[in-house]
Coordinates of C-alpha atoms in Angstrom, one line a residue:
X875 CA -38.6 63.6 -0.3
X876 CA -42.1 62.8 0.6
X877 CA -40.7 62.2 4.8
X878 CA -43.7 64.3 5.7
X879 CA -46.0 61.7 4.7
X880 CA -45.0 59.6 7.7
X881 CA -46.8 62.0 10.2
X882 CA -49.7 62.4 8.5
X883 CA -50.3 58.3 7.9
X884 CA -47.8 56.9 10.8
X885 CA -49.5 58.4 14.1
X886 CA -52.8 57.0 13.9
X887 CA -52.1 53.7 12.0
X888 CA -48.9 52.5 14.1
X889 CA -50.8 53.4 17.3
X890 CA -53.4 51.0 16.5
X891 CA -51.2 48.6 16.0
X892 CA -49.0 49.1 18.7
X893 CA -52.1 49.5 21.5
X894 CA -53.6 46.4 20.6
X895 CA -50.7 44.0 20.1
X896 CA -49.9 45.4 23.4
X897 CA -53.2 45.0 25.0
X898 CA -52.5 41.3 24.4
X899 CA -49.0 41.0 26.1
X900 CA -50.1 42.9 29.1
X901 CA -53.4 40.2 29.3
X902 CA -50.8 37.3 28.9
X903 CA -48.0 38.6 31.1
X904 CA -48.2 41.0 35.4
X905 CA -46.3 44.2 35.4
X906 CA -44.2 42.6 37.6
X907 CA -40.2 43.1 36.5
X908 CA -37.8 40.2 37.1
X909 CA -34.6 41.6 38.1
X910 CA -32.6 38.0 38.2
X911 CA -32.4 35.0 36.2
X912 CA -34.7 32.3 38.2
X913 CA -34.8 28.9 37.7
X914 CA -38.1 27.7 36.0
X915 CA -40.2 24.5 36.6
X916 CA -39.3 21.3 35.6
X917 CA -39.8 20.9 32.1
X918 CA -42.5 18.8 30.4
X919 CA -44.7 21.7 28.8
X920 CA -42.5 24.4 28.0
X921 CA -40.9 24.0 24.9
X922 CA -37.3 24.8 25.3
X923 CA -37.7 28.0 22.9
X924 CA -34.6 29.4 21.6
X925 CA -34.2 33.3 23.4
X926 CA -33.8 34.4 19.7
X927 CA -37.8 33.5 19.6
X928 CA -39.0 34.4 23.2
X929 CA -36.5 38.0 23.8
X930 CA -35.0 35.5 26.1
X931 CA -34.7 36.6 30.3
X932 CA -33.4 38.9 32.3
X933 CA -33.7 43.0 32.7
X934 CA -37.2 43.3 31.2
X935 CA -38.9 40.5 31.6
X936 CA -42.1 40.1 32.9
X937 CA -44.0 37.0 34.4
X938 CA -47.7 35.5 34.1
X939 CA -50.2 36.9 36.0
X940 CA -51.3 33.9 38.3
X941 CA -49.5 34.4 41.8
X942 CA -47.0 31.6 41.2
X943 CA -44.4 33.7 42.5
X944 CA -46.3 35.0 45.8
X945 CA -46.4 33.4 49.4
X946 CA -49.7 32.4 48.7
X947 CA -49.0 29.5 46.0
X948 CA -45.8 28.6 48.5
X949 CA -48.4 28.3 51.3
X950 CA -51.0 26.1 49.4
X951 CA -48.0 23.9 48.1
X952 CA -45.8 24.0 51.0
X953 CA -43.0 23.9 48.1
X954 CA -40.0 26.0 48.1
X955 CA -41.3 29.0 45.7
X956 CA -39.3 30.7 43.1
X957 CA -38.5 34.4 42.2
X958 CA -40.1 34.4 38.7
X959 CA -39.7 31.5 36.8
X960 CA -41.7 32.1 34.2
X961 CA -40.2 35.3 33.0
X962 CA -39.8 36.0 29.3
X963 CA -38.7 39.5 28.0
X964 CA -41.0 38.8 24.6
X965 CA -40.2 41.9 22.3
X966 CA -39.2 44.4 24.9
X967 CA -40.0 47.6 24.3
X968 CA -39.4 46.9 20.7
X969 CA -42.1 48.0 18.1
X970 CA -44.0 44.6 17.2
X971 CA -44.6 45.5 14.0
X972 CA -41.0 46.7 13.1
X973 CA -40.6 43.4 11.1
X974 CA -41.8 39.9 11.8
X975 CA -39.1 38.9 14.0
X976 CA -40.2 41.2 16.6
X977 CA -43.7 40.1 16.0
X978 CA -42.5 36.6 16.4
X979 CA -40.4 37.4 20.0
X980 CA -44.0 38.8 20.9
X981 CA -46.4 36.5 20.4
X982 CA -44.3 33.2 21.2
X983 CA -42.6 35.0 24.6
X984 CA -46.7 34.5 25.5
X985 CA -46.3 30.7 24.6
X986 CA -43.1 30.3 26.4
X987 CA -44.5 31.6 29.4
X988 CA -47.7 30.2 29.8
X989 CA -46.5 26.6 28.8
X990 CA -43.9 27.4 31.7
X991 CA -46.7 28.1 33.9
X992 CA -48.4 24.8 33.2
X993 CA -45.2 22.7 34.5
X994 CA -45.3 24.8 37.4
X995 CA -49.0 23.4 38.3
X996 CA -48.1 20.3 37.0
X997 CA -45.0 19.8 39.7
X998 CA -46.5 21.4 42.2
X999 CA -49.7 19.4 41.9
X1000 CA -47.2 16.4 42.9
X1001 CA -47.0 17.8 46.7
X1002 CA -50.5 18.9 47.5
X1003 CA -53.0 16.2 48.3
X1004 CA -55.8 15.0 45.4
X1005 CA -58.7 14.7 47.7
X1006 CA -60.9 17.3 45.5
X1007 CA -61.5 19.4 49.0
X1008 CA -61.7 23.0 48.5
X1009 CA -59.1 24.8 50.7
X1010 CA -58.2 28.1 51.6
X1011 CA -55.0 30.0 51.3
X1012 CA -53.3 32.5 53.4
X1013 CA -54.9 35.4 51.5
X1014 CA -57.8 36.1 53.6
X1015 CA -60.6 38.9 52.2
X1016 CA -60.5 40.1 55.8
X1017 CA -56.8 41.1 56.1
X1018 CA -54.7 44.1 55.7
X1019 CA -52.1 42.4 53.2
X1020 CA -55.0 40.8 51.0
X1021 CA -54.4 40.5 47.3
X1022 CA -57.8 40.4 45.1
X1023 CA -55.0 39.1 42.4
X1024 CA -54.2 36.1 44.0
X1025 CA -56.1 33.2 45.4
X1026 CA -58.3 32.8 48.3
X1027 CA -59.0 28.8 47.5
X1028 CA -57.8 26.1 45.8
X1029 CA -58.6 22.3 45.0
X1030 CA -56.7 19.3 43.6
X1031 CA -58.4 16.4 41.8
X1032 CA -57.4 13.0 40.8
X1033 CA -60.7 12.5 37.9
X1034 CA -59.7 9.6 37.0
X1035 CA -56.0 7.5 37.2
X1036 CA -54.1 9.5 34.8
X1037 CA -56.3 12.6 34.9
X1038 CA -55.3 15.8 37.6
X1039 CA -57.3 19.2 37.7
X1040 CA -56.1 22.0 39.6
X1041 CA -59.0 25.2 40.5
X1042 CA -58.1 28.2 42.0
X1043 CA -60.9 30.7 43.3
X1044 CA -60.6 34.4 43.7
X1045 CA -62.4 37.0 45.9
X1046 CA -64.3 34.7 48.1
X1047 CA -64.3 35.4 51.9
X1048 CA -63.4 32.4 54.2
X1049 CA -67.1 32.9 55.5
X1050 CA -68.8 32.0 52.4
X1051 CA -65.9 29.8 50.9
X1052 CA -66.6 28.3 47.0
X1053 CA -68.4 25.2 46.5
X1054 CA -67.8 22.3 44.5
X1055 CA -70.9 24.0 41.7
X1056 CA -68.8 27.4 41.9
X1057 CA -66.6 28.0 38.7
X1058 CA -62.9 28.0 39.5
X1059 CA -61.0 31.5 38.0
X1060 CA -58.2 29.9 37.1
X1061 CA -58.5 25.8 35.7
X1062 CA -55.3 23.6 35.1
X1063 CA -56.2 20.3 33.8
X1064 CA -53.9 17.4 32.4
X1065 CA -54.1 13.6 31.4
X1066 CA -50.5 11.9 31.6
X1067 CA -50.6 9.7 29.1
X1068 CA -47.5 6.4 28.6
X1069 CA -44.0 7.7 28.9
X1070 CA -43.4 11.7 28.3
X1071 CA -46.6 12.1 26.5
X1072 CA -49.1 14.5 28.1
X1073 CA -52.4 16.1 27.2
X1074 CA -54.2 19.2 28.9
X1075 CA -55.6 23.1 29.2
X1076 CA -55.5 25.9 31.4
X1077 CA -57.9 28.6 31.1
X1078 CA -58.3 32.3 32.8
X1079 CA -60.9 34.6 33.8
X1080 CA -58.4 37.1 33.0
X1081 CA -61.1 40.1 34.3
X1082 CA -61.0 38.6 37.4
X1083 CA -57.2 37.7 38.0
X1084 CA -55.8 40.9 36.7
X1085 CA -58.6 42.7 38.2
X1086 CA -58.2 46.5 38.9
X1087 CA -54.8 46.3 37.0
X1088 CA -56.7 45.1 33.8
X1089 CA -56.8 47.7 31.1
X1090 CA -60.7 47.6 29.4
X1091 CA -58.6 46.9 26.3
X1092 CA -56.9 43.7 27.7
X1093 CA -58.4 40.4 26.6
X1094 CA -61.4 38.9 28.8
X1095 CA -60.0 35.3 28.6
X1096 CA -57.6 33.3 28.0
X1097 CA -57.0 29.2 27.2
X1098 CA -54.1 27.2 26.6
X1099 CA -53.9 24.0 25.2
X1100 CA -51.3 21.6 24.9
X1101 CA -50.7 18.0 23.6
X1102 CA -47.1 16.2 23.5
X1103 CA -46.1 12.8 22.1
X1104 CA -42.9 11.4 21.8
X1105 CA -42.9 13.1 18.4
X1106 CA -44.1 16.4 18.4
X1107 CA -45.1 19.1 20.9
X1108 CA -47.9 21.8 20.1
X1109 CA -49.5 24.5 22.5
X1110 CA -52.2 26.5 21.2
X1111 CA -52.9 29.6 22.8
X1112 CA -56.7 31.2 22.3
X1113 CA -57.5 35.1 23.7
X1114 CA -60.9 36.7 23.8
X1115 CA -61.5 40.1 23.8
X1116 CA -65.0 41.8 25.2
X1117 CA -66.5 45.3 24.3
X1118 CA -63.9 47.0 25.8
X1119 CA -61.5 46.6 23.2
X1120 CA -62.4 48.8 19.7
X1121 CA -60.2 46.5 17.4
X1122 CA -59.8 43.0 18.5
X1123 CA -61.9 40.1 18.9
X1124 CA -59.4 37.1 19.3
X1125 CA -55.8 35.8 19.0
X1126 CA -54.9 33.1 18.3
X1127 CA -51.1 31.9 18.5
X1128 CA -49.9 28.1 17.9
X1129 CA -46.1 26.4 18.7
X1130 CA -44.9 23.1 17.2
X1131 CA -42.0 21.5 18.3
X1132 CA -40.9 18.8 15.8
X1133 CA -38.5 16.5 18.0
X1134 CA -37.6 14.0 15.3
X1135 CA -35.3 16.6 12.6
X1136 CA -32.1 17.7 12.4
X1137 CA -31.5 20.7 15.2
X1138 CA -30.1 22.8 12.3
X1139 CA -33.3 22.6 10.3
X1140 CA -36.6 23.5 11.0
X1141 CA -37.3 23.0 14.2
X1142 CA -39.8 24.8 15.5
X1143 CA -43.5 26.5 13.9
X1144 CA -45.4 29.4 15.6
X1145 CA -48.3 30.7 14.1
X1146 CA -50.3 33.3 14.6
X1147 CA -53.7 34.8 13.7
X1148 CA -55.7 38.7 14.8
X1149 CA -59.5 38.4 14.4
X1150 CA -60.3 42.0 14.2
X1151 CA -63.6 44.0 14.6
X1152 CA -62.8 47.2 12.7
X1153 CA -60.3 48.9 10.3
X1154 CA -57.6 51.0 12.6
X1155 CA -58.3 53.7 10.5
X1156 CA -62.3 54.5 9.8
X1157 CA -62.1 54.9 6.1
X1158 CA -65.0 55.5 3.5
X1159 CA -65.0 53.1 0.8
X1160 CA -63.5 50.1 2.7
X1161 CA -66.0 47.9 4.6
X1162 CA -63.7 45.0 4.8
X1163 CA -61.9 43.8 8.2
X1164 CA -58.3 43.4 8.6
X1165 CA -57.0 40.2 9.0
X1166 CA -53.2 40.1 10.6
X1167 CA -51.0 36.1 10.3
X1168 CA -47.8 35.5 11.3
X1169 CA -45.6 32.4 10.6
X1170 CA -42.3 32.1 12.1
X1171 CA -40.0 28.8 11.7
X1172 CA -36.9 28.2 13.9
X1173 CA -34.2 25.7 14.3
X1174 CA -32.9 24.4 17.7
X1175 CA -30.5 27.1 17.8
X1176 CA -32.6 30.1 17.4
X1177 CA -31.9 30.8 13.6
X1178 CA -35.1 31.4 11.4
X1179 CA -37.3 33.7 9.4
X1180 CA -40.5 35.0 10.3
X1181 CA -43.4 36.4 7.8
X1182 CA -45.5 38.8 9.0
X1183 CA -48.8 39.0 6.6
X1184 CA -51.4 42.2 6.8
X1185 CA -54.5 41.7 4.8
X1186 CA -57.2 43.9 4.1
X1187 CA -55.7 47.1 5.7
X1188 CA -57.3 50.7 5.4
X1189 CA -55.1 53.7 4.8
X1190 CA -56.6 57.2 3.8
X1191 CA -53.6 59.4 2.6
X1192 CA -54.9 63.0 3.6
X1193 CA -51.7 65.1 2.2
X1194 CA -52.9 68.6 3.4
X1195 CA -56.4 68.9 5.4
X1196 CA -56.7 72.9 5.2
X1197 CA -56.6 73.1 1.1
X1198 CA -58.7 69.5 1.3
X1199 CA -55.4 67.7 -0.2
X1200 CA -56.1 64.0 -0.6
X1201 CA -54.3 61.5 -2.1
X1202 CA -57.5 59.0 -1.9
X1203 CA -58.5 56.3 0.2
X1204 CA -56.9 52.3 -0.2
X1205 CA -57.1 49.2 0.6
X1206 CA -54.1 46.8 0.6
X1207 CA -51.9 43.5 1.9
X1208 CA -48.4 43.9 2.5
X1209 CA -46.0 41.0 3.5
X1210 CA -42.5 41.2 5.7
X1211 CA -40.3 38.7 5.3
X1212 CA -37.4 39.1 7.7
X1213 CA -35.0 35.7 8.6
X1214 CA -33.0 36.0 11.6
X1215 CA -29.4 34.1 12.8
X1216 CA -29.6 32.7 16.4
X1217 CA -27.8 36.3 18.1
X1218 CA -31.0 38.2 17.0
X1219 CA -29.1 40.2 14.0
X1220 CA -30.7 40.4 10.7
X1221 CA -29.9 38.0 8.0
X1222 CA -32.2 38.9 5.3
X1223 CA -35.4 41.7 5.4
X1224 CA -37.9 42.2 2.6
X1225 CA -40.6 44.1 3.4
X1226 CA -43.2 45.4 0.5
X1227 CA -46.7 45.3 -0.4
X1228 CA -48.0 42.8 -1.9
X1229 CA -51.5 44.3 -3.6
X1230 CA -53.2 47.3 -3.1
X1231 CA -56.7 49.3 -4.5
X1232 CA -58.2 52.6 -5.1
X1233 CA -61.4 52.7 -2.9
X1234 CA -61.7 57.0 -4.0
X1235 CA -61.7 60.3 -2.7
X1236 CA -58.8 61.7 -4.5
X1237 CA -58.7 65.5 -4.8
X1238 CA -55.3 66.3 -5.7
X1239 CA -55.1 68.3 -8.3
X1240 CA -52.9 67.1 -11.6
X1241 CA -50.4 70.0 -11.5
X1242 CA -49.7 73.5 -9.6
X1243 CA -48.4 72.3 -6.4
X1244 CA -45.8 72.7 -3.9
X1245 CA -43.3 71.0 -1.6
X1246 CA -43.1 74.1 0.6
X1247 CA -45.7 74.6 2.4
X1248 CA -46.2 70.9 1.8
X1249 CA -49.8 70.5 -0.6
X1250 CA -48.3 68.4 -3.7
X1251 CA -50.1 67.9 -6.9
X1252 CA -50.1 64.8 -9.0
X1253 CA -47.3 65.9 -11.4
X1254 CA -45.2 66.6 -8.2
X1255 CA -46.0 63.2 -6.4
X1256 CA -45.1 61.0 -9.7
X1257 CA -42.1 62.8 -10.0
X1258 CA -40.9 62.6 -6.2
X1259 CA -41.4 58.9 -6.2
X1260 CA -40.3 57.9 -9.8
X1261 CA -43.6 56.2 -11.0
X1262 CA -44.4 55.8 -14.3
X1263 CA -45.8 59.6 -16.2
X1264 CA -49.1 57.8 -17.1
X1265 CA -49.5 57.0 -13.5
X1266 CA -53.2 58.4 -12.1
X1267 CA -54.8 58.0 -15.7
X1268 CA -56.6 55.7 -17.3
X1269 CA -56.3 51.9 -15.5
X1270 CA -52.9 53.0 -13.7
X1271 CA -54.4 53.9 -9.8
X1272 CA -56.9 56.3 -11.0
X1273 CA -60.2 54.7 -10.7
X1274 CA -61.8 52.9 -7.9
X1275 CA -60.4 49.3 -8.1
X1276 CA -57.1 50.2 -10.1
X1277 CA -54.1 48.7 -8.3
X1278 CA -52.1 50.9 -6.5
X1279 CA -49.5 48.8 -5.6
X1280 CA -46.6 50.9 -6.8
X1281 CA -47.6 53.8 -5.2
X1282 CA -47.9 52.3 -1.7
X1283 CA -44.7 50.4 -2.1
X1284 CA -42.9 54.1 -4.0
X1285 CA -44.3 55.9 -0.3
X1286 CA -43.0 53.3 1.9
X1287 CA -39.6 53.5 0.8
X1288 CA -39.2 56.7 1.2
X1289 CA -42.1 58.1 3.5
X1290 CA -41.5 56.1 6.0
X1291 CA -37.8 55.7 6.5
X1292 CA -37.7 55.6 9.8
X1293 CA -39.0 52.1 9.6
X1294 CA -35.9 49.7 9.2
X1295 CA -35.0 49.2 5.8
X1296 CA -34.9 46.2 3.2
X1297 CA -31.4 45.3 2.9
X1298 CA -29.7 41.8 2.6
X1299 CA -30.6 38.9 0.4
X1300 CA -32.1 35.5 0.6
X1301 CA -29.8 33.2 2.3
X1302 CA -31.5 30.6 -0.2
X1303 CA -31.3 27.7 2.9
X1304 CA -33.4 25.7 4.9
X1305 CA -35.8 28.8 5.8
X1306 CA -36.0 29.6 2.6
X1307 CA -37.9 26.4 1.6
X1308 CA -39.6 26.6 5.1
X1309 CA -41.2 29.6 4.1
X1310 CA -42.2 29.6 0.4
X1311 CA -45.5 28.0 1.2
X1312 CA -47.1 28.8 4.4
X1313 CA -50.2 27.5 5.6
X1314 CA -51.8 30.4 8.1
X1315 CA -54.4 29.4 10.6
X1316 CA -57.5 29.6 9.4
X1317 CA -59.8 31.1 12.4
X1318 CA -59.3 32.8 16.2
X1319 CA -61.7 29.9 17.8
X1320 CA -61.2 26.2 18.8
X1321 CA -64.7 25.4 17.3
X1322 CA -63.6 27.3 14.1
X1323 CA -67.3 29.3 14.4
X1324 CA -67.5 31.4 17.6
X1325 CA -66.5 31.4 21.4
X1326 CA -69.3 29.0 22.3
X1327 CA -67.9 26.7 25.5
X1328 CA -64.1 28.3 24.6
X1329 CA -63.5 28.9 27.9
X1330 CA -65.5 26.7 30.2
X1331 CA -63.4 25.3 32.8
X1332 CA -63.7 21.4 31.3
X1333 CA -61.0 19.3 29.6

């Protein structure tokens, strides 16, 4: 009954969402479509993620934004080159903030790609000699058919005798080629340690890579580390964000592979964490950030459940601007739980919030209202959604710091119904224990403090 809600709160909010989620798939992943199922690099980085968890390949997918599909790499490695091997469809065109299972194929398609990326460098790095000379490739400054998104030069490095580092440079002219002192674009660095065990980092200057095909909104840089032992794998996955972007400051997104369990069980761990500069929504009577966590757990198979946790989160609920309707401004966390079987389909989804609080500027008036045109009063509102009579007196959401929980949770079943709805139950299994405690990363930065030396080109 209260549908029209949904236009006057969804626009704005979702759209937030939505631009900067995306903001950081387009940083992470070209533009570039993959319209056939390559082979990827041999595997020792990527982590063999079920397609339930990554949107899988095919129609849709999109590839890493690096030139490892272009003549140029080919050239410099004088390796047969593939189509795009590092393509992952991620959440599609899917809303990422439908539930926490598309939020999970986002954020860990990045991982899956980006890990793939490294094993290209990695095998590659096997055919090119380590002699630390800075060499050019085939995309000259000078020519008609040069890219300023791929590579001009490139070096290979033994540092010491388990150590490689690969650089790539951008932009320079064959004339005035990079020097050893000159800071590589792109940095790939790895220590092989005793039998399958491997340790290393790649990190981005994605402004200059993505260059004029960077949106100001995309992330500035971007790092990848990852660290494998014969008993677990784990790829962390940092973003920064400059000025350009109104809401974000950093992402951070984190996979575990656990290779010692049963391949029906947990399996697999992806964590995420937005640092965020500002409320989506300007609203009076809220100065606190939002803070946005995902943990996802998967088996081998691609069965799981995903919780997607939103804390802190503005919503002013204007009902009619021309009589100066308004519900009041709040504050609240809400939590989706949604576990998923290994075809994608839905096994279980709860999604409610979990605490909310009047931060004022109600002026809806108690009674004398109307549906039609739509300017509702109190009485009308506690009616429509079935809350309590008392409800907006005394302690029950009426002055600022009352919960409000009810209320948000009465509007979201029914004002935003075009959101896919609750339905199912818990399977009570594996995922279920998986889940009932999670521990959420605690900060967007490897130093836990700031972006101090993030992304130096050092490992």
């Amino acid at each position: 009954m209260l549908a029209q809600w949904k236009f006057g709160l969804s626009p704005a909010w979702k759209m937030g969402l939505v631009t900067a989620f995306f903001a950081i798939l387009l940083s992470g992943c070209g533009a570039t479509t993959a319209t056939e199922d390559t082979a990827a690099p041999l595997s020792r980085v990527a982590l063999s993620l079920p397609d339930s968890m990554t949107g899988g390949k095919g129609s849709g997918a999109v590839a890493p934004m690096v030139g490892i599909q272009t003549s140029q790499v080919q050239a410099m490695t004088s390796a047969q080159g593939t189509s795009q091997p590092c393509a992952f469809v991620g959440a599609g065109t899917d809303d990422p903030f439908e539930n926490g299972y598309n939020m999970t194929r986002f954020i860990v398609g990045a991982i899956a790609s980006w890990t793939c990326v490294a094993d290209f460098f990695i095998n590659i790095a096997e055919y090119v000699p380590h002699d630390g000379l800075i060499k050019e490739t085939d995309n000259d400054t000078q020519a008609s058919n040069y890219d300023p998104k791929d590579p001009t030069h490139y070096s290979v490095t033994d540092d010491t005798t388990t150590k490689v580092s690969v650089r790539l440079y951008y932009g320079y002219d064959r004339a005035a080629p990079p020097v050893p002192a000159d800071i590589p674009q792109f940095f790939a660095s790895w220590i092989n340690g005793p039998g399958d065990n491997i340790d290393g980092r790649l990190v981005l200057d994605v402004v200059t890579i993505a260059g004029i095909d960077r949106q100001s909104d995309d992330p500035a840089a971007m790092r990848l580390d990852f660290s494998y032992t014969d008993v677990q794998k784990l790829a962390t996955m940092y973003l920064k964000f400059d000025g350009g972007n109104e809401w974000a400051n950093g992402l951070r997104i984190e996979v575990a592979q656990d290779l010692g369990v049963n391949p029906l069980t947990q399996v697999y761990l992806a964590r995420g964490l937005l640092d965020m500069k500002r409320q989506f929504i300007n609203t009076p009577g809220v100065p606190e950030l939002p803070v946005f966590q995902m943990y996802t757990v998967s088996d081998q198979l691609g069965a799981g459940a995903a919780i997607a946790d939103f804390i802190d989160v503005a919503i002013p609920l204007e009902l009619n601007p021309g009589t100066g309707n308004h519900l009041g401004n709040y504050i609240f966390n809400k939590q989706d739980k949604y576990f998923f079987d290994n075809d994608k389909s839905w096994d279980w989804i709860d999604k409610a919030f979990t605490s909310s609080e009047y931060r004022g500027a109600r002026t809806t008036p108690a009674t004398g209202g109307t549906f039609t045109p739509f300017d509702p009063s109190l009485d009308i509102i506690i009616a429509a959604l079935m809350l309590d009579p008392a409800y907006f007196t005394g302690t029950a959401c009426n002055a600022i710091g009352d919960d409000c929980t009810d209320l948000l949770n009465a509007i979201y079943r029914d004002g935003f119904a075009s959101h896919e709805p609750n339905q199912g139950a818990d399977p009570m299994d594996w995922r279920t224990t998986a889940v009932a405690s999670p521990v959420y990363l605690n900060s967007v930065y490897p130093n836990g403090v700031d972006w101090t030396g993030a992304f130096d080109p050092v490992f």
